[in-house]
Structure formats: C-alpha cells, structure tokens
PDB file of C-alpha atoms and ligand atoms in Angstrom:
ATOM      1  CA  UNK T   1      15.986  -0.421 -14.781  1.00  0.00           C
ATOM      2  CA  UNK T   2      12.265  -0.591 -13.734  1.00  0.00           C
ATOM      3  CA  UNK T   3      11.549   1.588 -10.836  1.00  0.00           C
ATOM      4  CA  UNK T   4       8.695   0.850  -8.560  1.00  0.00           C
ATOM      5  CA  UNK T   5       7.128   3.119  -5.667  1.00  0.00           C
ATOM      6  CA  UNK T   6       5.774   1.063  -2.376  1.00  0.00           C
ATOM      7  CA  UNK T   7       4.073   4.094  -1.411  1.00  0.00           C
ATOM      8  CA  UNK T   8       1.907   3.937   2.294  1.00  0.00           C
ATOM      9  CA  UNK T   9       0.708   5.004   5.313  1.00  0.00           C
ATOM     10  CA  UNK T  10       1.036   3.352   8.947  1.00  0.00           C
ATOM     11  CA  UNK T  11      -0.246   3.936  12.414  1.00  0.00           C
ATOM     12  CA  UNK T  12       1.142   1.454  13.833  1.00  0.00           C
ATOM     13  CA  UNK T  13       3.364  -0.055  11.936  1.00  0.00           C
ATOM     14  CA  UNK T  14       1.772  -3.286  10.445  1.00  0.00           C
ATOM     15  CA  UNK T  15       1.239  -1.574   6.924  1.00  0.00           C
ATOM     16  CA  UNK T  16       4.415  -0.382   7.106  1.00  0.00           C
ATOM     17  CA  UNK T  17       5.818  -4.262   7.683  1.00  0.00           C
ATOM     18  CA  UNK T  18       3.563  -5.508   4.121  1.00  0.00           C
ATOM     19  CA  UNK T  19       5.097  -2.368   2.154  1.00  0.00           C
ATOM     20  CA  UNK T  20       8.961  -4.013   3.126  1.00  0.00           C
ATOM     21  CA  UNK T  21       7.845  -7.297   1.971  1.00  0.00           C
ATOM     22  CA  UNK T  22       6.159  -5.297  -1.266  1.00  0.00           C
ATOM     23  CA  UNK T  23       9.235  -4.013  -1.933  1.00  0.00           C
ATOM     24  CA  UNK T  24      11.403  -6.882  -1.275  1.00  0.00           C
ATOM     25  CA  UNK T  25       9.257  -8.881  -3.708  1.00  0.00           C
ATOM     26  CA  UNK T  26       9.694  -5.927  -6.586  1.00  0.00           C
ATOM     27  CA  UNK T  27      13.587  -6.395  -5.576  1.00  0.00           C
ATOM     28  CA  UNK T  28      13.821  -9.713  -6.391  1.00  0.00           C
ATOM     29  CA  UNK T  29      12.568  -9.281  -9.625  1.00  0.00           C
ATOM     30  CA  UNK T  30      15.409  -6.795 -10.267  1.00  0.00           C
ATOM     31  CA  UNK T  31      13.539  -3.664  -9.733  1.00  0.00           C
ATOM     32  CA  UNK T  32      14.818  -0.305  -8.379  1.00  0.00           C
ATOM     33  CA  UNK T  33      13.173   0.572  -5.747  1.00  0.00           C
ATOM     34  CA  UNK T  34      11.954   3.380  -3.509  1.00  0.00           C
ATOM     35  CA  UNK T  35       9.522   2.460  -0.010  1.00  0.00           C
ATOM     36  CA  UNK T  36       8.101   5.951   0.867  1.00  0.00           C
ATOM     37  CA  UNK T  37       5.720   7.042   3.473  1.00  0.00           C
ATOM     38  CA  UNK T  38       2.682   9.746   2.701  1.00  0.00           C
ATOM     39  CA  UNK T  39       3.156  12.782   5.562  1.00  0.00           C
ATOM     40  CA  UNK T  40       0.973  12.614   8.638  1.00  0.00           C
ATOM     41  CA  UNK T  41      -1.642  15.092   8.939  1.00  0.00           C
ATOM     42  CA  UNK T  42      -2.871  14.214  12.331  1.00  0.00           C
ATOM     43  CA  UNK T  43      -1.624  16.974  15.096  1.00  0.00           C
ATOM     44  CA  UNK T  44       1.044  15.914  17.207  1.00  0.00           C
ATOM     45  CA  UNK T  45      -1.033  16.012  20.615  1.00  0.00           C
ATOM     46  CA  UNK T  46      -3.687  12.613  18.652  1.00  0.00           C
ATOM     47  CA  UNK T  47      -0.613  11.681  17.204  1.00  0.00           C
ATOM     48  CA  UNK T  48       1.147  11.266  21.089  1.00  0.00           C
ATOM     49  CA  UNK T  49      -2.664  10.435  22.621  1.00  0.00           C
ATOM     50  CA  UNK T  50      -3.039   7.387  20.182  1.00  0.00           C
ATOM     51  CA  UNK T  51       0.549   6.244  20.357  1.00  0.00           C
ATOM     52  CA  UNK T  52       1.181   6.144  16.557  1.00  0.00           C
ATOM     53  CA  UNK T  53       4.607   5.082  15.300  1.00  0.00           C
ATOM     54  CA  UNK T  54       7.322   7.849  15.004  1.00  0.00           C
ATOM     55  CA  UNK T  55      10.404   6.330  14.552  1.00  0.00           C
ATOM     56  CA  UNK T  56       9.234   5.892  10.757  1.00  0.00           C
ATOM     57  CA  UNK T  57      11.865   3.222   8.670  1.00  0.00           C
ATOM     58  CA  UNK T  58      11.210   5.964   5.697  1.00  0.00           C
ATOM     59  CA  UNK T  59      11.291   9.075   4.405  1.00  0.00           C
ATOM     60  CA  UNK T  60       7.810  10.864   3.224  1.00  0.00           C
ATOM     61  CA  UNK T  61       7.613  11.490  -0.806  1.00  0.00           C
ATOM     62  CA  UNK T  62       5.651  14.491  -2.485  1.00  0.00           C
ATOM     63  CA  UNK T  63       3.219  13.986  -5.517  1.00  0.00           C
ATOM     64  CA  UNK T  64       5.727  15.701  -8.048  1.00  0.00           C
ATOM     65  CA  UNK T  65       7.847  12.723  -7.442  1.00  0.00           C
ATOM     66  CA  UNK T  66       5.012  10.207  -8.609  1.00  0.00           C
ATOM     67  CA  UNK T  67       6.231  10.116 -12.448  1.00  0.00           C
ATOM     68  CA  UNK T  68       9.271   9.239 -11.835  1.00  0.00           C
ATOM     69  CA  UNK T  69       8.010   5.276 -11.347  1.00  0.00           C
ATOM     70  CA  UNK T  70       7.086   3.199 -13.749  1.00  0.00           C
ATOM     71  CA  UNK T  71       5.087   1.122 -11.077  1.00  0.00           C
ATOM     72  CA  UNK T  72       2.973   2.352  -7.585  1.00  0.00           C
ATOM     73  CA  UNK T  73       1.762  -0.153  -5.040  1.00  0.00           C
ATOM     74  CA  UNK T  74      -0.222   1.829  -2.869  1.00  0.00           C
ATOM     75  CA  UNK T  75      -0.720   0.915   0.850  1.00  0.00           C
ATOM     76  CA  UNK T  76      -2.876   1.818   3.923  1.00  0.00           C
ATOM     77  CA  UNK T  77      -4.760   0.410   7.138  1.00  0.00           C
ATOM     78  CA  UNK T  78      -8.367   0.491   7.233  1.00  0.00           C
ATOM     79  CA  UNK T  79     -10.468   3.513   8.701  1.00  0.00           C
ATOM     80  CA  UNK T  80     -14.097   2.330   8.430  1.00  0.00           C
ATOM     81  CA  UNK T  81     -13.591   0.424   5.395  1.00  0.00           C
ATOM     82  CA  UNK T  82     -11.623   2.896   3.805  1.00  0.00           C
ATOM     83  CA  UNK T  83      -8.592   4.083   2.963  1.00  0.00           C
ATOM     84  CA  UNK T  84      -7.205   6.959   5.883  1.00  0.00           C
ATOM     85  CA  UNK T  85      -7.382  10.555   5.734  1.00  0.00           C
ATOM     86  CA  UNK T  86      -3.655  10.458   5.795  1.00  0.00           C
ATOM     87  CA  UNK T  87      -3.793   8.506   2.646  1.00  0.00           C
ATOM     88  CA  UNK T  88      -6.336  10.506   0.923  1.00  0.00           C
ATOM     89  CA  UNK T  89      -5.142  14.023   1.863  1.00  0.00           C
ATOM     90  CA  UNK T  90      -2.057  12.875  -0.350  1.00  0.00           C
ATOM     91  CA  UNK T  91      -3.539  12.022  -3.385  1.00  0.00           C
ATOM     92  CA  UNK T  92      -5.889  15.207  -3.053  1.00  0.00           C
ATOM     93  CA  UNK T  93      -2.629  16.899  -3.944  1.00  0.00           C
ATOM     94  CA  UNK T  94      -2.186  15.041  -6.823  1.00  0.00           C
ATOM     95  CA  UNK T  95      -4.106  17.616  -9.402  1.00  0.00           C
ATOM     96  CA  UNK T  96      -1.325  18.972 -11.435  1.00  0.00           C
ATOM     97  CA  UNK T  97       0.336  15.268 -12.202  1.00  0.00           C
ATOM     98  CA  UNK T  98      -3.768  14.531 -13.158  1.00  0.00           C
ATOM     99  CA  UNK T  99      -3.978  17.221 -15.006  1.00  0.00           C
ATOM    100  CA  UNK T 100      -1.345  16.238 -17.462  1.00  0.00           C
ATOM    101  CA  UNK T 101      -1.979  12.904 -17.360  1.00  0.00           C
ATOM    102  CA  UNK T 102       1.648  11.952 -15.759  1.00  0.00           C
ATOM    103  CA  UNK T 103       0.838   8.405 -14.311  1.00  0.00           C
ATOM    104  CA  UNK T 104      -1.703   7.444 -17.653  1.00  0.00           C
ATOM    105  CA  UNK T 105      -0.675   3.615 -18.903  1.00  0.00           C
ATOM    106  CA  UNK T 106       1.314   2.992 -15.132  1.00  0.00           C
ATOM    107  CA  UNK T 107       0.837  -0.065 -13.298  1.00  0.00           C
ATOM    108  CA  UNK T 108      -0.783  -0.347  -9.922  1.00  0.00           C
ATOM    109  CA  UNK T 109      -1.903  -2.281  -6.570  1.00  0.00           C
ATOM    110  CA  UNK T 110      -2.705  -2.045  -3.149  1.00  0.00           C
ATOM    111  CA  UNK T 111      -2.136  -3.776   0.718  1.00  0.00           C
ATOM    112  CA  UNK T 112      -3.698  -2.769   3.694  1.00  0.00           C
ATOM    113  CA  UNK T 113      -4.542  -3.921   6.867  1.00  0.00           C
ATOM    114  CA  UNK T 114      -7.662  -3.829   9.140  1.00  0.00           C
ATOM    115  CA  UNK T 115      -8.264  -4.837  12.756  1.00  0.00           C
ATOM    116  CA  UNK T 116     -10.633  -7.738  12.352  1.00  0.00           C
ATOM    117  CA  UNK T 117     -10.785 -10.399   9.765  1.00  0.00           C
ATOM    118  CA  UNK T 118     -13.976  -9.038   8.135  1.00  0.00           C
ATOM    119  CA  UNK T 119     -13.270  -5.187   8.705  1.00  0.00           C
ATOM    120  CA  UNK T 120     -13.323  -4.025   5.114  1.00  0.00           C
ATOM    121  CA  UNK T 121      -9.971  -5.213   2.853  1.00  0.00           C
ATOM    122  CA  UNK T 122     -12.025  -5.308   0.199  1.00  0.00           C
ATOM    123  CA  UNK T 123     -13.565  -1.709   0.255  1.00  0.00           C
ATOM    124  CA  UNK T 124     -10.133  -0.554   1.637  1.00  0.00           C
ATOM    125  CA  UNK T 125      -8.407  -1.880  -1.381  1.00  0.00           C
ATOM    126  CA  UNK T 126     -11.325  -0.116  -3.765  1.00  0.00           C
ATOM    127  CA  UNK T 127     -10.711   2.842  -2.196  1.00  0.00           C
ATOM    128  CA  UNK T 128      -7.072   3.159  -2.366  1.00  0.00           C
ATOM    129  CA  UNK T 129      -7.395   1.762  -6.370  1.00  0.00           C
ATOM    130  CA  UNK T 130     -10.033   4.577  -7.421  1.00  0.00           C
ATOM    131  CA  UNK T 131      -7.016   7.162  -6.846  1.00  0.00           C
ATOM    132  CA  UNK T 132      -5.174   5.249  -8.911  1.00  0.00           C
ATOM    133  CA  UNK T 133      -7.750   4.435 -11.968  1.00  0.00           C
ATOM    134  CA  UNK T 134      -8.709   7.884 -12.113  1.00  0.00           C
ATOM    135  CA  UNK T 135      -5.272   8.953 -12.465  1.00  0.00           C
ATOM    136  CA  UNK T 136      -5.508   6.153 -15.655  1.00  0.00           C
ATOM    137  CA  UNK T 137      -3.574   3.506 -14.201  1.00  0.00           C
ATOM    138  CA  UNK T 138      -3.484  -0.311 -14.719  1.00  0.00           C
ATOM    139  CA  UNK T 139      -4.045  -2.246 -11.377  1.00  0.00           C
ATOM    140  CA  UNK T 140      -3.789  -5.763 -10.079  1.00  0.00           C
ATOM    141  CA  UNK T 141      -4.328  -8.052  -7.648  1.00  0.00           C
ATOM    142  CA  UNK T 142      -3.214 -10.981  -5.816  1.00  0.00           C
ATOM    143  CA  UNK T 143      -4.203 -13.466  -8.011  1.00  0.00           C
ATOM    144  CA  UNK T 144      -4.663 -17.307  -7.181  1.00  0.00           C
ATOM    145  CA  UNK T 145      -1.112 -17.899  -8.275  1.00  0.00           C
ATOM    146  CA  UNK T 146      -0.330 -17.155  -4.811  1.00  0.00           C
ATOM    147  CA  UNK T 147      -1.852 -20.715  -3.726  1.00  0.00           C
ATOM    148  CA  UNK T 148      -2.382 -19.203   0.042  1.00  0.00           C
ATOM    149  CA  UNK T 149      -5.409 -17.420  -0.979  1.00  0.00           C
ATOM    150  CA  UNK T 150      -7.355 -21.052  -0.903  1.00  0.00           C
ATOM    151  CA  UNK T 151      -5.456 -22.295   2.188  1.00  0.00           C
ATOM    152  CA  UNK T 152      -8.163 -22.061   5.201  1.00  0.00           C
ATOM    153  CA  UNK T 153      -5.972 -23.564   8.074  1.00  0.00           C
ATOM    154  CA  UNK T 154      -5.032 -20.306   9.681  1.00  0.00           C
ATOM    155  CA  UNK T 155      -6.530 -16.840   9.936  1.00  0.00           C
ATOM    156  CA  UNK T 156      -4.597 -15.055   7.045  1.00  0.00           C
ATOM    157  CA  UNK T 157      -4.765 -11.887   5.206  1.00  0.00           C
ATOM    158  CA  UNK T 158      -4.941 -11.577   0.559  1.00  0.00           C
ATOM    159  CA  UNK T 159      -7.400 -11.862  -1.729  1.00  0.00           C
ATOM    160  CA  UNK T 160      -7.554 -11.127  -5.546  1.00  0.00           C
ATOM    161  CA  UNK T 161      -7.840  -7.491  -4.440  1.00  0.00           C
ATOM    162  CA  UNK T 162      -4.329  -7.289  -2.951  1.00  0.00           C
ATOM    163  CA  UNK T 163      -2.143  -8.276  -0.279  1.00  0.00           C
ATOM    164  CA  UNK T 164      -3.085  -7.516   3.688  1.00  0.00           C
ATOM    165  CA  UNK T 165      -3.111  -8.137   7.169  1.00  0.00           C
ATOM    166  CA  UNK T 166      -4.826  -8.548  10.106  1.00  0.00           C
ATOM    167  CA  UNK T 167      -3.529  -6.037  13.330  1.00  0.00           C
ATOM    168  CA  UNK T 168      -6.299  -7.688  15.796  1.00  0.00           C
ATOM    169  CA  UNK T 169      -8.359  -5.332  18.205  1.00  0.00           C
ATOM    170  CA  UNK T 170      -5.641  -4.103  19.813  1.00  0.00           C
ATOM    171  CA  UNK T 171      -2.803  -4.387  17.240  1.00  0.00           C
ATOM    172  CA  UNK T 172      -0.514  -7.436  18.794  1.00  0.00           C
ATOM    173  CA  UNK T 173      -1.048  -9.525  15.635  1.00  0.00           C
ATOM    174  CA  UNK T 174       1.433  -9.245  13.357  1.00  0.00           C
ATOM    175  CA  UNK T 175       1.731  -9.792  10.047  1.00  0.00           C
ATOM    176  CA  UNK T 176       2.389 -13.557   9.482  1.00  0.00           C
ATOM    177  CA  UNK T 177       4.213 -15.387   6.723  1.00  0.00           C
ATOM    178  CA  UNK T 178       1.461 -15.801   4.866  1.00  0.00           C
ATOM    179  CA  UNK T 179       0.630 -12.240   4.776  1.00  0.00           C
ATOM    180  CA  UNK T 180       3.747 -11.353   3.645  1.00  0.00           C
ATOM    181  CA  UNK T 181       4.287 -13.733   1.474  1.00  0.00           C
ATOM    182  CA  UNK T 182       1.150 -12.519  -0.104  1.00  0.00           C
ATOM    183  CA  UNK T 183       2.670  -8.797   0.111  1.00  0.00           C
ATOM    184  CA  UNK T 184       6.410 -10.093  -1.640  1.00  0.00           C
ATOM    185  CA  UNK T 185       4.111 -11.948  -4.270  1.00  0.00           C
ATOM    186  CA  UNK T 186       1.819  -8.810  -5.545  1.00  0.00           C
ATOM    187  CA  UNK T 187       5.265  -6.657  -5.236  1.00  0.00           C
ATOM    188  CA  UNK T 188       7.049  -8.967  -7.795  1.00  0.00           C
ATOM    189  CA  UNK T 189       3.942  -9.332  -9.920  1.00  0.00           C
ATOM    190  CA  UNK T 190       3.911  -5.435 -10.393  1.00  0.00           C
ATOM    191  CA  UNK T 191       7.541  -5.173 -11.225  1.00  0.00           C
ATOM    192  CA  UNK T 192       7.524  -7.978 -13.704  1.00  0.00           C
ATOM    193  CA  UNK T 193       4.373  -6.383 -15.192  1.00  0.00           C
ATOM    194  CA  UNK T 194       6.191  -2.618 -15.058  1.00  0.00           C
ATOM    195  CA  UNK T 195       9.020  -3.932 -16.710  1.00  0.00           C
ATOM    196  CA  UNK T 196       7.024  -5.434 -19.690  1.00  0.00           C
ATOM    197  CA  UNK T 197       4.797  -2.323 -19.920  1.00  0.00           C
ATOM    198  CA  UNK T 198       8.082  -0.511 -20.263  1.00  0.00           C
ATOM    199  CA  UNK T 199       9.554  -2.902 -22.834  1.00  0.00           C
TER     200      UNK T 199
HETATM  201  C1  FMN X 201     -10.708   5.613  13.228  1.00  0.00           C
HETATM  202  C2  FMN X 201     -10.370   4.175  12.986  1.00  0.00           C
HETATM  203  C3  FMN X 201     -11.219   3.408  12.234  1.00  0.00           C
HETATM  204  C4  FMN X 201     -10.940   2.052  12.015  1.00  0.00           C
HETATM  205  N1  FMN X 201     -11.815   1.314  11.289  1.00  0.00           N
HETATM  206  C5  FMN X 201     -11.597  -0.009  11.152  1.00  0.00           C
HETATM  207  C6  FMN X 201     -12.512  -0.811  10.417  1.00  0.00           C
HETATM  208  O1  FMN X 201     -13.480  -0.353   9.838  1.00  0.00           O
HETATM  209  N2  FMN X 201     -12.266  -2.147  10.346  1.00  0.00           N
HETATM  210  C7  FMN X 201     -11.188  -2.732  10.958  1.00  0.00           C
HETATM  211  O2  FMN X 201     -11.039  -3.950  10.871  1.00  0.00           O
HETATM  212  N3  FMN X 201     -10.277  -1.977  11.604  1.00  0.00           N
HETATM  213  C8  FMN X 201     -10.449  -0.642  11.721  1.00  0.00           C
HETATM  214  N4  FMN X 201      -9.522   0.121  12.367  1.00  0.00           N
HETATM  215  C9  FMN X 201      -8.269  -0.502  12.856  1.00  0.00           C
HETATM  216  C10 FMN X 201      -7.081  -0.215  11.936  1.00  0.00           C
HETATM  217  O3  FMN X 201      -7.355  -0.612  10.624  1.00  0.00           O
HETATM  218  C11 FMN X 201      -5.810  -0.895  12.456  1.00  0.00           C
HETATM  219  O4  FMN X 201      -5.379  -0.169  13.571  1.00  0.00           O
HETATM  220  C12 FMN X 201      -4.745  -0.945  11.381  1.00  0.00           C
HETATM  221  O5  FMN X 201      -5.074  -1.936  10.424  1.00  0.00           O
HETATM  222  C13 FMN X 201      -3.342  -1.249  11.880  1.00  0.00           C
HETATM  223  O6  FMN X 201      -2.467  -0.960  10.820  1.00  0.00           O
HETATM  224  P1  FMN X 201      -1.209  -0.009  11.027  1.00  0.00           P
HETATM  225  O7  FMN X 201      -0.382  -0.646  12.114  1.00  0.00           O
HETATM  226  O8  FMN X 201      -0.490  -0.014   9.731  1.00  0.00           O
HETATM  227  O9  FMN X 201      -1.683   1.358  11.411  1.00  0.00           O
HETATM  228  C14 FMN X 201      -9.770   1.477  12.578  1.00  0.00           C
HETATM  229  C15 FMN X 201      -8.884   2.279  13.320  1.00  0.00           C
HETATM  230  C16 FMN X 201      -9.180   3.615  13.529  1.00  0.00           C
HETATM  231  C17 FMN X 201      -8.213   4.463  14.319  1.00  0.00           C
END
C-alpha cells in the first residue's frame, strides 16, 4: 500500500486543520497514512505567553522516520513569508537521510497558512519545497483541476503552489470549504502520483 506523510507545524491550529483534510484526501485514494507534527522548539514560557495550541491531535515524527513514505506533503503557517523556525529546525536535522540520498525520486507538496490574504503563500510554499528539492524530491501543486482556484466570489486560500488558508489578523478565520477542499484535492493528487511512482 502507498504510504504518505502529512507532515506540519501549527500555532494555532489552522495548519493543523489543512494537514486533516491533506490526509483525508490521500485516504480516499486508498493510501496509508500517517499525519505527524514537527516538535516545538519555542520555550514553554512564549509558548504559554502567545497561547499556542497544546492539546496537539498528533504525535511529533523524527527525520529517521522520513524513508519510510513513499509520499511527504509538507505543511506550515507563514512567519514573514516563510516557512517557521519550528519547521526549519526539523529539516536541519535531516543530514544523514541527505546524505544517502533516502527521499531521492519521492513525491512532494506543501499547505500553509498566513494571516492576511497577500502575506506570502507563495514564498511560504517555496520555502517549505526547497527542503524538499534539495533532498531530490518531485513536488506539485494545486493545479487548475481544482476549479476553485479561478472562483473569485469569496476570499479563499490555493494556488498552483499548494493548498492554504487564511487565519485573519487575529486568527478567528477558519479554514473554509474551499480551503480544504483545496487541501483534500493536493492530498489525493500526491497519493495517486506516489502510487504510480511506486508502480
Ligand atoms: C512572527 C510571526 C510572523 C508572521 N508573519 C506573517 C506574514 O508574513 N504574513 C502573514 O500573513 N501572516 C504572518 N503571521 C501570521 C501567521 O502566519 C498565522 O498566525 C498563521 O497562519 C496561523 O496558522 P496556525 O494556526 O497554523 O499557526 C506571522 C505570525 C508570527 C507569529
């Protein structure tokens, strides 16, 4: 069976809402698979002070366990247009799998989420994909087969990038249908690409 890796980081808990609707997408394609948070790094006393989610919905994964997928949809919320330390502190660890070239031929994406509309998906999804292209990875996006990209009657997250969100200044948007319909469309799209890779 293919097994794919919805692999992110969350604050606040709207990334953590697009990497259940990644997964449930990869699901219903008949995938095996595994939602997993990166550890937090912040210290418990910014942690408290910023209010960040606690009562996580899953378990934190280690880099060792990164070959064990045949696909890894990466996810994380903006931090000035980039991916967050959290995020990047976990593929820092990554070396030894680099090294020996474990992830070479895989298939990738990304999510994310920022604040405002214009806050830096785009950049946000670059940055999360370089980890993965320098590890030799395959990525995609969310492309125009999900037919919400074009649809300009609400504010919505997506774009041929990857699926996302939009949290609002102060967080109380969450993510909509559309958003996550974006998220279960890029999550099915990697598994049915996985699965062929693997074929
Ligand atoms: C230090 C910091 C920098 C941020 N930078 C941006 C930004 O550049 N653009 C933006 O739209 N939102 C920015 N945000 C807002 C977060 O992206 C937002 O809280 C996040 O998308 C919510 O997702 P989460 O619930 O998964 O944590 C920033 C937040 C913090 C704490």
């Amino acid at each position: 069976m293919t097994r794919i890796l919805v692999l992110y980081y969350s604050s606040y808990g709207h990334t953590e809402a697009m990497a259940d609707a990644v997964a449930q997408g990869a699901r219903d394609e008949g995938a095996e698979v595994t939602v997993a948070r990166v550890p937090e790094t912040a210290p418990d006393e910014i942690v408290e002070q910023a209010g960040f989610k606690t009562d996580h919905d899953h378990q934190t994964i280690e880099p060792e366990d990164l070959p064990d997928y045949d696909g890894i949809i990466v996810g994380s919320p903006t931090r000035y247009g980039r991916l967050t330390s959290q995020m990047a502190a976990f593929w820092d660890r990554t070396g030894p799998i680099w090294q020996e070239g474990k992830l070479v031929g895989k298939i990738g994406a990304s999510f994310t989420s920022t604040a405002s509309q214009h806050g830096g998906q785009e950049t946000t999804h670059a940055s999360l994909q370089n980890n993965l292209l320098h590890h030799g990875m395959i990525i995609t996006g969310l492309d125009y087969g999900y037919e919400k990209l074009v649809d300009l009657s609400e504010v919505a997250g997506g774009s041929p990038y990857g699926a996302s969100t939009i949290a609002g200044g102060d967080g109380s948007r969450q993510p909509s249908e559309t958003d996550l319909g974006g998220a279960r469309y890029l999550g099915a799209k990697v598994a049915r690409i996985a699965k062929k890779l693997a074929g």
